[in-house]
mmCIF file of C-alpha atoms and ligand atoms in Angstrom:
data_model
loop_
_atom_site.group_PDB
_atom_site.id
_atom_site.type_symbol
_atom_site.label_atom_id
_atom_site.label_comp_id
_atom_site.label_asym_id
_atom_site.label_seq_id
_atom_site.Cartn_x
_atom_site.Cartn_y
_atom_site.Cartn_z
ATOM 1 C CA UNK B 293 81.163 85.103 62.025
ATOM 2 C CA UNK B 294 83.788 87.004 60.063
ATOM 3 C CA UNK B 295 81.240 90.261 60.277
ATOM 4 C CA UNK B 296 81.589 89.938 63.852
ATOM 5 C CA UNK B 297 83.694 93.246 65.303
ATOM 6 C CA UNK B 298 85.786 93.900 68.006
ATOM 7 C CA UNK B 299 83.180 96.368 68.906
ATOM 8 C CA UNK B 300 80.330 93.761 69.179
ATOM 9 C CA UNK B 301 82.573 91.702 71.176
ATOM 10 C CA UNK B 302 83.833 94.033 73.896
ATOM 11 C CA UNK B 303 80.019 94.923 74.611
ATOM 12 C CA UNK B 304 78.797 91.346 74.729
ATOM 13 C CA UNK B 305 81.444 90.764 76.971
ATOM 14 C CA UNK B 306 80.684 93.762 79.502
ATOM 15 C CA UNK B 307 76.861 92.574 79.239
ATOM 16 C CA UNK B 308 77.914 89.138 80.165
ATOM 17 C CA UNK B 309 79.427 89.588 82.912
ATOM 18 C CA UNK B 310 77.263 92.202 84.436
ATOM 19 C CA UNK B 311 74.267 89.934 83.265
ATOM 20 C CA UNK B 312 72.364 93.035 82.331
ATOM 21 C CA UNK B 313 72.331 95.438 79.402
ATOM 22 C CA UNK B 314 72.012 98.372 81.684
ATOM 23 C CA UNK B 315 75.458 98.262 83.353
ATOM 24 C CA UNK B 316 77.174 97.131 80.414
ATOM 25 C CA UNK B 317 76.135 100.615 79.125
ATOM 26 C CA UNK B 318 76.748 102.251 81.993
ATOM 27 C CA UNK B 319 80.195 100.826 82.363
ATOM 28 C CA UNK B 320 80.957 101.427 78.071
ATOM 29 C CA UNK B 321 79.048 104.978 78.309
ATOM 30 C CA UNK B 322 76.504 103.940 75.425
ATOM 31 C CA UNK B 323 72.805 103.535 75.752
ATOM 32 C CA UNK B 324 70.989 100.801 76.716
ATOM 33 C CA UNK B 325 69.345 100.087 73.008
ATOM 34 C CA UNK B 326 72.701 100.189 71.301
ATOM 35 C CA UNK B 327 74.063 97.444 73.717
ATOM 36 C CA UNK B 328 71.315 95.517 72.686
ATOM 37 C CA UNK B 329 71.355 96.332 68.889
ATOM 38 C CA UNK B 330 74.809 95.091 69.286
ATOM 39 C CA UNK B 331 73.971 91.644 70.361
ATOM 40 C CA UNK B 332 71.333 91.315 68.258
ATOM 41 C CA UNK B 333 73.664 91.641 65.473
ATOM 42 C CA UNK B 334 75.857 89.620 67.333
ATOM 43 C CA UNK B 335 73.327 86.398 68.063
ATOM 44 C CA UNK B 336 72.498 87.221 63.945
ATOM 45 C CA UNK B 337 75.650 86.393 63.123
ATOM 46 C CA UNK B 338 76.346 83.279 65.270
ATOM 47 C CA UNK B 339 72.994 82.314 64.485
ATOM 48 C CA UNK B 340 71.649 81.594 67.979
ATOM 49 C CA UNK B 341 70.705 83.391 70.766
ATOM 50 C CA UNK B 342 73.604 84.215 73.562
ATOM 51 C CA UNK B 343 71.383 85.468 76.366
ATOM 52 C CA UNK B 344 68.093 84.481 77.738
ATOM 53 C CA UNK B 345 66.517 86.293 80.317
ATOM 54 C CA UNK B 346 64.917 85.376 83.422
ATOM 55 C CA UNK B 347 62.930 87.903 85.592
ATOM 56 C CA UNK B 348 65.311 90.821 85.297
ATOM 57 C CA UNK B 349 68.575 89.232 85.092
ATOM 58 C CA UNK B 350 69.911 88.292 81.565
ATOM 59 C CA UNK B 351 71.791 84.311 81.348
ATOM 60 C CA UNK B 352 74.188 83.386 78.901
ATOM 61 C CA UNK B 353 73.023 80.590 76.753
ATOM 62 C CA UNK B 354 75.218 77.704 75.809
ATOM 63 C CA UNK B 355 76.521 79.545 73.036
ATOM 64 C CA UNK B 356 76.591 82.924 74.639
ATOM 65 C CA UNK B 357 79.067 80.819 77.522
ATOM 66 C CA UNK B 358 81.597 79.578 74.360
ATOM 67 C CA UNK B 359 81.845 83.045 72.863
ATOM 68 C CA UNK B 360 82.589 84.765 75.969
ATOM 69 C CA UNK B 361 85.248 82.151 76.557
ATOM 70 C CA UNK B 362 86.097 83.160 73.179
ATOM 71 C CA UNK B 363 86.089 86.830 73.656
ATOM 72 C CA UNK B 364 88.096 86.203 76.751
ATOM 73 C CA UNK B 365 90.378 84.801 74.718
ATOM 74 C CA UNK B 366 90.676 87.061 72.003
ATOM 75 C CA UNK B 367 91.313 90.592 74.130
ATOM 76 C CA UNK B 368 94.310 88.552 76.088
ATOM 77 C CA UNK B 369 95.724 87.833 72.724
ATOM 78 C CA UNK B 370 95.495 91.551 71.924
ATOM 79 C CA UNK B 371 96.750 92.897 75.018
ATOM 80 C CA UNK B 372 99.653 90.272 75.307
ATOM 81 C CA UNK B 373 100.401 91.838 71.711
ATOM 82 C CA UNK B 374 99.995 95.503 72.891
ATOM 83 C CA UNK B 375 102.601 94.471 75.498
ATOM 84 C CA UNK B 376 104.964 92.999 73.186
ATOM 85 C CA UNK B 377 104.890 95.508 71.261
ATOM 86 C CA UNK B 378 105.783 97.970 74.259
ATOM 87 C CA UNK B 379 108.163 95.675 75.137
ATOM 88 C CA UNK B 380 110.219 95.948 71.886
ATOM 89 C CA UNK B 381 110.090 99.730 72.125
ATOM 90 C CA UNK B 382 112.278 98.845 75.461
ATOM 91 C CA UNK B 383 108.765 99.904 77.438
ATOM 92 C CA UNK B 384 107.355 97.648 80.040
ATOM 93 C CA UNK B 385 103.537 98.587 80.033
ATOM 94 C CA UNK B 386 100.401 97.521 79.840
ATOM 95 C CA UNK B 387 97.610 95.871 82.486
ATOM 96 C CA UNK B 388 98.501 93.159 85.133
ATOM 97 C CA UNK B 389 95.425 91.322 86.249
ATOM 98 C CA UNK B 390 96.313 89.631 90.019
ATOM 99 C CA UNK B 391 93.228 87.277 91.978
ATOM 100 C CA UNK B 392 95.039 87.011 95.399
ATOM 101 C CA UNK B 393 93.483 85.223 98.895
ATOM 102 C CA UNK B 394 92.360 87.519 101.293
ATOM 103 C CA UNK B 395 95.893 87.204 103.742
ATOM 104 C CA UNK B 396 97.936 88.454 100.580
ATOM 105 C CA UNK B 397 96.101 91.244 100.710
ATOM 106 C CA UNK B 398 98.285 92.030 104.011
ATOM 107 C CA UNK B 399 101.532 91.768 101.432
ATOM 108 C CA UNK B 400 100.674 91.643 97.928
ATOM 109 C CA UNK B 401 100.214 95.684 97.797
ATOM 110 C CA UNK B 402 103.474 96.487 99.388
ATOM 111 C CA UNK B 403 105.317 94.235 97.343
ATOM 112 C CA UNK B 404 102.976 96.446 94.634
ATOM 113 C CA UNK B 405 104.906 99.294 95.459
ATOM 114 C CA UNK B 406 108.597 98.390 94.728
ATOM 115 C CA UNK B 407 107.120 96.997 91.642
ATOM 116 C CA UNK B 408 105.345 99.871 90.325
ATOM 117 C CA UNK B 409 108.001 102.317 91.203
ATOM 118 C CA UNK B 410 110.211 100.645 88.724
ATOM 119 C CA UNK B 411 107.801 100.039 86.258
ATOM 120 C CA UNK B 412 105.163 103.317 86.155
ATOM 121 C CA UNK B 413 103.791 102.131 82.708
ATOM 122 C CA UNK B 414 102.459 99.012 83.977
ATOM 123 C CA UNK B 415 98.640 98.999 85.960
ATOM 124 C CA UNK B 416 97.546 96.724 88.212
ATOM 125 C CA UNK B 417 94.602 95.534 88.829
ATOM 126 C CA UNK B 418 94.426 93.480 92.433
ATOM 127 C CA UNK B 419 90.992 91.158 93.242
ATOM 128 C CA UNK B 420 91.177 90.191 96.642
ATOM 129 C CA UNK B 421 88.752 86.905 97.214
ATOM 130 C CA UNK B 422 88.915 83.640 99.301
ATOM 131 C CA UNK B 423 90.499 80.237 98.036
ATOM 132 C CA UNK B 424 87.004 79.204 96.492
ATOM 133 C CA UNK B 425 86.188 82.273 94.473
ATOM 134 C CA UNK B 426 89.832 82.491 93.446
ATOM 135 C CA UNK B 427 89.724 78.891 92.181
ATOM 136 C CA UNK B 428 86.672 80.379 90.075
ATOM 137 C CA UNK B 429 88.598 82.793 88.482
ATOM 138 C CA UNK B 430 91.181 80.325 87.383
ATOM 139 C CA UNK B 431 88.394 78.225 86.088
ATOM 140 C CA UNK B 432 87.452 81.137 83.913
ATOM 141 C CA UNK B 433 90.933 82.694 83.053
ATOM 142 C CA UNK B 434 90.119 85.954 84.595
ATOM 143 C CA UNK B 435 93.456 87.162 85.544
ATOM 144 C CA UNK B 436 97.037 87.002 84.535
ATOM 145 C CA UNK B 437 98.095 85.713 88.108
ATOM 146 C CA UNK B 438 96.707 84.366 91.214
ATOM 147 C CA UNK B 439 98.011 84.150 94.697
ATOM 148 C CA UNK B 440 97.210 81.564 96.942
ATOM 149 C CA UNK B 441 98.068 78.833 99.427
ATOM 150 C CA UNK B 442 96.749 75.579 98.484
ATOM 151 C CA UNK B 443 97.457 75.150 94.601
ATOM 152 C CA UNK B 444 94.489 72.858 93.389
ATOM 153 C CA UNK B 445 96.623 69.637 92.593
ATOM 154 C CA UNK B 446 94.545 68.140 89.846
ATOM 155 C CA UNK B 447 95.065 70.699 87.550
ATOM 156 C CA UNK B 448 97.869 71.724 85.200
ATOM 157 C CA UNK B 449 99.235 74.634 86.460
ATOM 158 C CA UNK B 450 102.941 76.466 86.343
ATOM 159 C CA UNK B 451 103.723 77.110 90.341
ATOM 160 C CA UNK B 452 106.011 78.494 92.270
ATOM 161 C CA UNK B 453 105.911 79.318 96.199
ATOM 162 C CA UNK B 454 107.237 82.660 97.548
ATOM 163 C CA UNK B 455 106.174 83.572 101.062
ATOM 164 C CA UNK B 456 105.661 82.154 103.927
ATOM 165 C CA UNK B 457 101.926 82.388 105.228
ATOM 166 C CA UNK B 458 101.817 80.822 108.679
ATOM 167 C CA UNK B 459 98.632 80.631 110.395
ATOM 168 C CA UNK B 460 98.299 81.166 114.101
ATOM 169 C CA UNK B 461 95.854 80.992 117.171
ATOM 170 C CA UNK B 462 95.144 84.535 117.865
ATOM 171 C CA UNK B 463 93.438 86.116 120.830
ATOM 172 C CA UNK B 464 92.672 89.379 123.090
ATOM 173 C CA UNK B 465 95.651 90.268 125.279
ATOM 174 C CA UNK B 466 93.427 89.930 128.152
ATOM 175 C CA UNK B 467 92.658 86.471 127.191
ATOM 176 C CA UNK B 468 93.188 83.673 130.058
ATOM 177 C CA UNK B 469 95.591 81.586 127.970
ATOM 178 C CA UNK B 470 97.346 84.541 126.630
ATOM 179 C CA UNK B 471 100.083 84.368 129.304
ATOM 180 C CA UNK B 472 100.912 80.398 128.918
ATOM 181 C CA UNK B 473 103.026 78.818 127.333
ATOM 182 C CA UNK B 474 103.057 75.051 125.247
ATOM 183 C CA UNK B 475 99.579 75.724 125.413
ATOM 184 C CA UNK B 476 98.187 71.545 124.654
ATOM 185 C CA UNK B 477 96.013 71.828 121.155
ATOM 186 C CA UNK B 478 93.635 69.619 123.726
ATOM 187 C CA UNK B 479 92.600 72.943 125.694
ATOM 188 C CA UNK B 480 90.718 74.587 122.603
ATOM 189 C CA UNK B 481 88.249 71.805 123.374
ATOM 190 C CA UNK B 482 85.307 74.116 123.844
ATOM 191 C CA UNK B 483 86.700 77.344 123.247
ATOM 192 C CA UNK B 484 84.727 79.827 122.150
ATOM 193 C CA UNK B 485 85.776 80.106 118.313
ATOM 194 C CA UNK B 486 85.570 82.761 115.476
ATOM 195 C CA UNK B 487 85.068 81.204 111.838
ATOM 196 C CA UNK B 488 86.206 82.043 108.620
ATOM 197 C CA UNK B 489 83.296 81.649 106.345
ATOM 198 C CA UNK B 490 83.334 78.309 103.978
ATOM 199 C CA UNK B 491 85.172 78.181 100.976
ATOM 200 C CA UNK B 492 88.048 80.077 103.002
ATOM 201 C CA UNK B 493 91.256 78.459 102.663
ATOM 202 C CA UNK B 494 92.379 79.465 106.167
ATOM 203 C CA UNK B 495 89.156 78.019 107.297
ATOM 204 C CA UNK B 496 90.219 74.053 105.402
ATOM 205 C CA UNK B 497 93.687 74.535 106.880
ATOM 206 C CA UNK B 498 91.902 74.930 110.491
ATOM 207 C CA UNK B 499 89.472 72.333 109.594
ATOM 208 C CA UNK B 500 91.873 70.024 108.795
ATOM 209 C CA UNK B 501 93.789 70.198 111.987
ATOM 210 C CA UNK B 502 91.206 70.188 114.453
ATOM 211 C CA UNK B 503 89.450 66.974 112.817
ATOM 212 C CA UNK B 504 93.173 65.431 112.772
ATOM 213 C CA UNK B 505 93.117 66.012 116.669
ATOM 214 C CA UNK B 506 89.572 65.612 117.026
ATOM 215 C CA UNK B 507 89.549 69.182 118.651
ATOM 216 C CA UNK B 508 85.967 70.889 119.054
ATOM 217 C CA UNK B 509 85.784 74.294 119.459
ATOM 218 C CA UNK B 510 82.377 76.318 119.884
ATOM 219 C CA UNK B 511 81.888 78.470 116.490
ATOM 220 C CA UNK B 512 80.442 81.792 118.094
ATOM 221 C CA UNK B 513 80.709 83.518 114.864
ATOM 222 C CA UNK B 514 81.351 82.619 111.023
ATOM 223 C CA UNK B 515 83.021 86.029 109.474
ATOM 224 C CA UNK B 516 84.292 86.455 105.999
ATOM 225 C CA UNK B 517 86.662 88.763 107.051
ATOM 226 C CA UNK B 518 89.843 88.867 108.530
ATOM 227 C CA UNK B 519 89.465 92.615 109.315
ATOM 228 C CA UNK B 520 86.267 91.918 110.882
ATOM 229 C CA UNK B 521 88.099 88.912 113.131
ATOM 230 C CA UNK B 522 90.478 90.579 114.586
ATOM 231 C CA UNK B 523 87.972 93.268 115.769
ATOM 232 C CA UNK B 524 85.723 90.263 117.439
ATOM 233 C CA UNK B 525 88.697 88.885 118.963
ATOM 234 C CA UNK B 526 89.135 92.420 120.430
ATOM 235 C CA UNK B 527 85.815 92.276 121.039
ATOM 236 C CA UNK B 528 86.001 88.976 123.562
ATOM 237 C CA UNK B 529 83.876 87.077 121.083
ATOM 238 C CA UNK B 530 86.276 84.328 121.259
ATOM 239 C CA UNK B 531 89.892 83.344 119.743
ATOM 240 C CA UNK B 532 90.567 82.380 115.530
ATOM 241 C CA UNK B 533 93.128 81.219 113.489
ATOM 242 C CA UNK B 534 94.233 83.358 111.150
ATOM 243 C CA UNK B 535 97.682 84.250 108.824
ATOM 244 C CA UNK B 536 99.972 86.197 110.832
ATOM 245 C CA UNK B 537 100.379 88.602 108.690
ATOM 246 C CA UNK B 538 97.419 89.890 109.388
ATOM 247 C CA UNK B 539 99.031 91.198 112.547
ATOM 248 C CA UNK B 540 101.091 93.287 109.929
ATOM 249 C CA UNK B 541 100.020 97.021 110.572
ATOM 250 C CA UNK B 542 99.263 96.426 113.952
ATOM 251 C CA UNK B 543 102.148 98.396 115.617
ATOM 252 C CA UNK B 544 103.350 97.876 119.455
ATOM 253 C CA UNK B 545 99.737 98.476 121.029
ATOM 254 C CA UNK B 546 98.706 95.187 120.436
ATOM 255 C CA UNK B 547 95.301 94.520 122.233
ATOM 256 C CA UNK B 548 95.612 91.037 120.403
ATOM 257 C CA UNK B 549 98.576 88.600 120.640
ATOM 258 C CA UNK B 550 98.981 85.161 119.411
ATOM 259 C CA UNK B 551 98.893 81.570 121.878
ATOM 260 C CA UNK B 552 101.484 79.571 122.070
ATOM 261 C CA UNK B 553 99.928 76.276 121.126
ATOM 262 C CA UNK B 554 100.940 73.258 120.360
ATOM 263 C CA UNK B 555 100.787 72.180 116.346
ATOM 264 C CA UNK B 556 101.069 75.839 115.534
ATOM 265 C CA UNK B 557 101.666 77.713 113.326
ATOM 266 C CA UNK B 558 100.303 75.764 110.855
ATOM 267 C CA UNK B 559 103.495 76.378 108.165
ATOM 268 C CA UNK B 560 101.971 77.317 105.003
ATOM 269 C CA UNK B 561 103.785 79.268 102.074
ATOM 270 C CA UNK B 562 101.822 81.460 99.406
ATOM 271 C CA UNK B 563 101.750 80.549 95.861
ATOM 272 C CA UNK B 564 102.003 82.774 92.761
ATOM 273 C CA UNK B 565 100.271 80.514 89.947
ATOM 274 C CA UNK B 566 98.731 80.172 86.384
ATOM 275 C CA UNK B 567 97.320 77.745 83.925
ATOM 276 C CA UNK B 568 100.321 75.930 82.156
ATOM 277 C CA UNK B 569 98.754 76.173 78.743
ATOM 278 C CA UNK B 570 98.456 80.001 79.664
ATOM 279 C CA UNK B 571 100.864 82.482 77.845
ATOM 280 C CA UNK B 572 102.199 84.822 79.992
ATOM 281 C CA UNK B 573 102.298 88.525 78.888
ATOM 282 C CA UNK B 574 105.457 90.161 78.743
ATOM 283 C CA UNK B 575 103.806 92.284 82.219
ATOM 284 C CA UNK B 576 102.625 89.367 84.199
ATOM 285 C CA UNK B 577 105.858 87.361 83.288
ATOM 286 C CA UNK B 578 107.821 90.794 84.284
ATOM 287 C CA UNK B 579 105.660 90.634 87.895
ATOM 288 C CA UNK B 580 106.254 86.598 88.078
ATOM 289 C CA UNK B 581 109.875 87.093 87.961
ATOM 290 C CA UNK B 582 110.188 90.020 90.597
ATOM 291 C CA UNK B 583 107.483 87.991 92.820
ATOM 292 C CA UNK B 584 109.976 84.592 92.458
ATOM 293 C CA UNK B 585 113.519 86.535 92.596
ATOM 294 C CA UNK B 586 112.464 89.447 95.017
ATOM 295 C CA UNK B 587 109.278 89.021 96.879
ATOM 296 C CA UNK B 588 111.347 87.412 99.881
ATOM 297 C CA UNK B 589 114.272 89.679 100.358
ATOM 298 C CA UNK B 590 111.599 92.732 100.355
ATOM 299 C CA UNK B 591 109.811 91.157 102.686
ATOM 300 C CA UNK B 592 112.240 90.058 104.758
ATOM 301 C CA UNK B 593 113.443 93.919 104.653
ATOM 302 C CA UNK B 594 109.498 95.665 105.171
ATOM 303 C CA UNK B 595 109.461 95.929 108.348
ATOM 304 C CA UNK B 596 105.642 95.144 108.698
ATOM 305 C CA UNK B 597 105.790 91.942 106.683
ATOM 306 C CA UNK B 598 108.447 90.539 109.006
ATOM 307 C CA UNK B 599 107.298 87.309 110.450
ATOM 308 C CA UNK B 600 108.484 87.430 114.106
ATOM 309 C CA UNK B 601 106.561 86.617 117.189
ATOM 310 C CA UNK B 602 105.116 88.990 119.541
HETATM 311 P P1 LIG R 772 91.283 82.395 102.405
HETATM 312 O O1 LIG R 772 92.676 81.895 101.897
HETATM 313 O O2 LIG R 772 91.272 83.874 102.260
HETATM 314 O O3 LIG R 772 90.335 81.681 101.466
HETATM 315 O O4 LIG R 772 91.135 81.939 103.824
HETATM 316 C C1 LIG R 772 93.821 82.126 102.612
HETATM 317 C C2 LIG R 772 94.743 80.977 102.434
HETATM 318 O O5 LIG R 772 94.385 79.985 101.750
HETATM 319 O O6 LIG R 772 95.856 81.087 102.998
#
């Protein structure tokens, strides 16, 4: 293993994850056969094979799933160095690595902004996903940070909540219930109802309610997107639940509004977490800090992340 080079690892890596040779050497500008020369060296030297393949698509093999846990492993340790370094030249710089839940995307970025300002040298990288696919990323230490609402309990992790995220029953203006008010949870019976797809966290949230209540509302529609919600709402396909923030850039020309019913909104806070056994870099500490000491007051100052009812 001590032949192996940094080299041979940054291209197994890129192959792994794209589970083909082809875009790793798209992605590294080489050529197809030298991504593969490289792993063969690479399996020579471990002395097994890391990939198998299967039709077209290339699997990792038992061994090819430890070393990329190890290669992982191995870049954050030089990057966290990198950073370090900067950091003792008095420079905050290097690559921050956030997984946030689809609603953060309605706040993360403008909390970006502030950040960024202050700290040009630093880049961000920003993966928006749902609770399940975030959890995922955790598993496999993709990021420096992740942003969600329901921190898994079982596992060890360093967590701190920042926002408020409360979800709400959203519908058309023109809706018939749009104009009441203490609206029973009882009259969703039936309602036509738009979805968030499974392994959304909104979706659990909603779940969870409903079956609490033993509420049944008719699932017209399963979307993954909250974008794509609101428009069906619009569209009279039926009410959802959803953060309010998504209601963020929606200005005074509202053609949706939110019910007043009863056992909403369902209070939920966001979460900024990451693996306790994780070292933070000097950037993603730096961004941890200004999420924990900042994040509310420049929210509670942007005007479109205000959380007031319409
Ligand atoms: P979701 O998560 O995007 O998976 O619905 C949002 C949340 O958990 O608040």
């Amino acid at each position: 293993m001590k032949q192996v080079t940094l080299h041979q690892l940054k291209v197994f890596e890129a192959a792994a994850r794209h589970g083909s040779f082809t875009r790793a050497a798209e992605e590294l500008f080489l050529t197809q056969p030298s991504i593969s020369m490289q792993v063969k060296q690479l399996s020579k030297s471990v002395g097994m094979p890391l990939f198998e393949q299967v039709g077209k698509r290339l699997y990792l093999t038992d061994a090819g799933k430890e070393l990329l846990t190890l290669s992982r492993d191995i870049f954050d340790r030089l990057s966290q160095f990198e950073m370090t370094v900067a950091n003792l030249k008095g420079l905050k710089q290097g690559q921050l690595r956030i997984a946030a839940v689809t609603t953060a995307k309605y706040v993360i970025p403008r909390l970006l902004g502030p950040f960024c300002h202050r700290y040009p040298g630093i880049d961000v990288s920003l993966q928006v996903v749902n609770h399940e696919v975030l959890l995922e990323r955790l598993q496999n230490n993709e990021d420096d940070l992740y942003i969600l609402s329901q921190p898994p309990i079982a596992t060890d992790l360093v967590c701190h909540q920042f926002l408020e995220n409360p979800l709400v029953v959203m519908a058309s203006a023109d809706h018939p219930l749009a104009q009441e008010q203490n609206i029973p949870l009882q009259r969703l019976n039936g309602e036509a109802f738009i979805m968030r797809e499974p392994g959304s966290g909104t979706r659990h949230a909603v779940q969870e309610l409903f079956d609490k209540h033993k509420i049944k509302v008719k699932v017209r529609l399963v979307l993954g997107n909250n974008e794509a919600i609101k428009q069906a709402i619009v569209g009279g396909l039926g009410i959802s639940v959803l953060s309010r923030h998504v209601l963020a850039l929606e200005g005074a020309n509202r053609q949706l509004t939110i019910l007043d019913v009863e056992g909403f909104p369902i209070t939920r806070h966001w979460y900024v977490i990451y693996p306790a056994s994780k070292q933070l870099s000097v950037v993603a500490q730096t961004f941890f800090d200004y999420l924990i000491d900042e994040g509310k007051t420049i929210a509670e100052t942007t005007d479109a992340l205000k959380i007031t009812s319409n």
